[in-house]
XYZ file of C-alpha atoms in Angstrom:
151
model
C 0.000 0.000 0.000
C 1.469 3.322 -1.075
C -0.068 5.804 1.338
C 1.088 8.895 -0.595
C 0.026 7.555 -4.015
C -3.348 6.264 -2.725
C -2.866 2.864 -4.385
C -2.570 -0.758 -3.329
C -0.574 -3.003 -5.640
C -1.581 -6.638 -5.160
C 1.008 -9.243 -6.056
C 0.813 -13.022 -6.192
C 4.137 -14.863 -6.413
C 5.806 -11.536 -7.233
C 3.564 -10.768 -10.214
C 1.231 -7.755 -10.170
C -2.360 -8.986 -10.177
C -4.198 -5.677 -9.733
C -3.679 -2.044 -8.742
C -6.467 -0.808 -6.495
C -7.294 2.850 -5.742
C -7.507 3.306 -1.974
C -7.718 5.907 0.739
C -5.863 5.742 4.046
C -5.726 7.897 7.179
C -6.164 11.632 6.915
C -3.850 14.011 8.842
C -4.196 13.387 12.558
C -5.427 9.859 11.830
C -2.399 8.789 9.791
C -2.095 5.163 8.712
C 1.098 3.544 9.961
C 4.027 2.594 7.702
C 5.458 -0.889 8.027
C 4.929 -4.512 7.280
C 1.590 -5.686 8.612
C -0.057 -9.090 8.547
C -3.744 -9.853 8.143
C -4.754 -10.938 11.655
C -8.403 -11.797 10.989
C -11.181 -11.429 8.451
C -14.820 -10.526 9.040
C -17.428 -10.465 6.295
C -19.225 -7.734 8.258
C -18.164 -5.749 11.302
C -19.444 -2.695 13.190
C -16.768 -0.037 13.552
C -17.472 2.365 16.385
C -15.138 5.281 17.141
C -16.057 4.994 20.815
C -13.686 2.006 20.940
C -10.806 4.443 20.296
C -12.140 6.991 22.798
C -13.898 9.328 20.364
C -16.937 10.820 22.072
C -20.289 10.525 20.283
C -20.541 14.349 20.202
C -17.149 14.736 18.478
C -17.360 15.535 14.729
C -14.847 12.685 14.181
C -17.212 10.130 15.711
C -18.514 7.357 13.473
C -20.425 4.101 13.795
C -20.474 2.142 10.550
C -21.439 -1.288 9.304
C -18.390 -2.325 7.281
C -18.082 -5.157 4.774
C -15.047 -7.273 3.811
C -12.989 -6.220 6.835
C -9.421 -7.530 7.238
C -7.783 -6.531 10.528
C -4.075 -5.622 10.403
C -3.355 -3.900 13.747
C -4.539 -4.345 17.316
C -5.310 -0.606 17.442
C -7.980 -1.004 14.761
C -6.482 -0.552 11.301
C -8.318 -2.641 8.727
C -8.483 -3.013 4.979
C -12.184 -2.872 4.075
C -14.948 -1.755 1.745
C -15.615 1.962 2.061
C -18.286 2.895 -0.490
C -18.805 6.273 1.245
C -15.274 7.348 0.211
C -15.135 6.089 -3.384
C -14.787 9.627 -4.775
C -11.584 10.044 -2.697
C -10.061 6.634 -3.415
C -6.947 7.010 -5.524
C -7.008 10.774 -4.858
C -6.700 11.632 -1.153
C -6.584 10.167 2.337
C -9.844 10.669 4.218
C -10.171 7.729 6.638
C -9.505 7.394 10.354
C -6.507 5.121 9.641
C -8.083 2.223 7.779
C -7.445 1.385 4.152
C -10.702 1.903 2.290
C -11.566 0.690 -1.193
C -14.631 0.103 -3.328
C -16.933 -2.729 -2.304
C -16.054 -4.561 -5.533
C -12.285 -4.327 -4.899
C -12.683 -5.155 -1.199
C -14.747 -8.284 -1.980
C -12.134 -9.392 -4.527
C -9.244 -8.799 -2.099
C -11.129 -10.433 0.790
C -11.663 -13.586 -1.288
C -7.989 -13.596 -2.339
C -6.460 -13.262 1.139
C -6.074 -15.382 4.227
C -4.940 -14.507 7.756
C -1.154 -14.423 7.722
C -0.873 -12.642 4.372
C 1.599 -9.761 4.420
C 0.685 -6.167 3.539
C 3.481 -3.573 3.364
C 2.684 0.119 3.871
C 5.079 2.753 2.514
C 5.328 6.541 2.063
C 3.418 7.563 5.159
C 4.486 9.713 8.099
C 3.655 7.464 11.058
C 5.579 4.410 12.235
C 4.096 1.084 13.260
C 4.584 0.269 16.932
C 6.277 -3.087 17.654
C 3.301 -4.306 19.752
C 0.591 -3.293 17.290
C -0.254 -6.440 15.331
C 1.774 -9.368 14.076
C 4.843 -7.199 13.602
C 7.719 -9.715 13.448
C 8.228 -8.951 9.740
C 9.533 -5.512 10.789
C 12.498 -6.951 12.706
C 15.682 -7.104 10.609
C 16.801 -10.702 10.008
C 20.150 -10.284 11.803
C 18.334 -8.917 14.878
C 15.787 -11.756 14.700
C 18.556 -14.355 14.541
C 20.455 -12.703 17.391
C 17.422 -13.271 19.619
C 17.065 -16.916 18.599
C 17.828 -19.783 20.948
C 19.283 -21.563 17.909
C 22.661 -20.075 17.058
C-alpha cells in the first residue's frame, strides 16, 4: 500500500495482479508505515469510534457497518470496503486510519487473502509500533537471529 500515491498493488508470487485505488488515514489519523499481517477477516463488522475513545458528540465520531474487513493492527487498522469514500479513493486520504476501497475491490481482495498474508505500507508519516499487530516482519533478520535460541 502506497499511502502517498493512494494505491494498493496486489502481487501473487511476485507478479502484479491488480492495482487498487484506496484511501488511508487523513492528517491526525495517519495510517502507519510498516509490514503488517492480516490478523483476521470478518465479512461484516461494526466499527465504532467509541472504541478508540472518540466521544459521540465529536465531529470525528462514526459508527459504521463495514463489509469485507481484514484486521491488520490491534489498534484497529483494517483493509475494508468503504463505499462512502469512493470519490476520494486514488485521490486523497480521508479515513480514520483504515485502508478503504470500493466494495467490488474489497470483496475481490477479501476472497484472495487469508490470515497471515503480508501487507506492506510505505510513504506515510507514522511508524508502526512493535506491539501493534503481528509485527515480526519488521524486525531485521540479523536482529531476529540474534534473539534466537538456535545459534
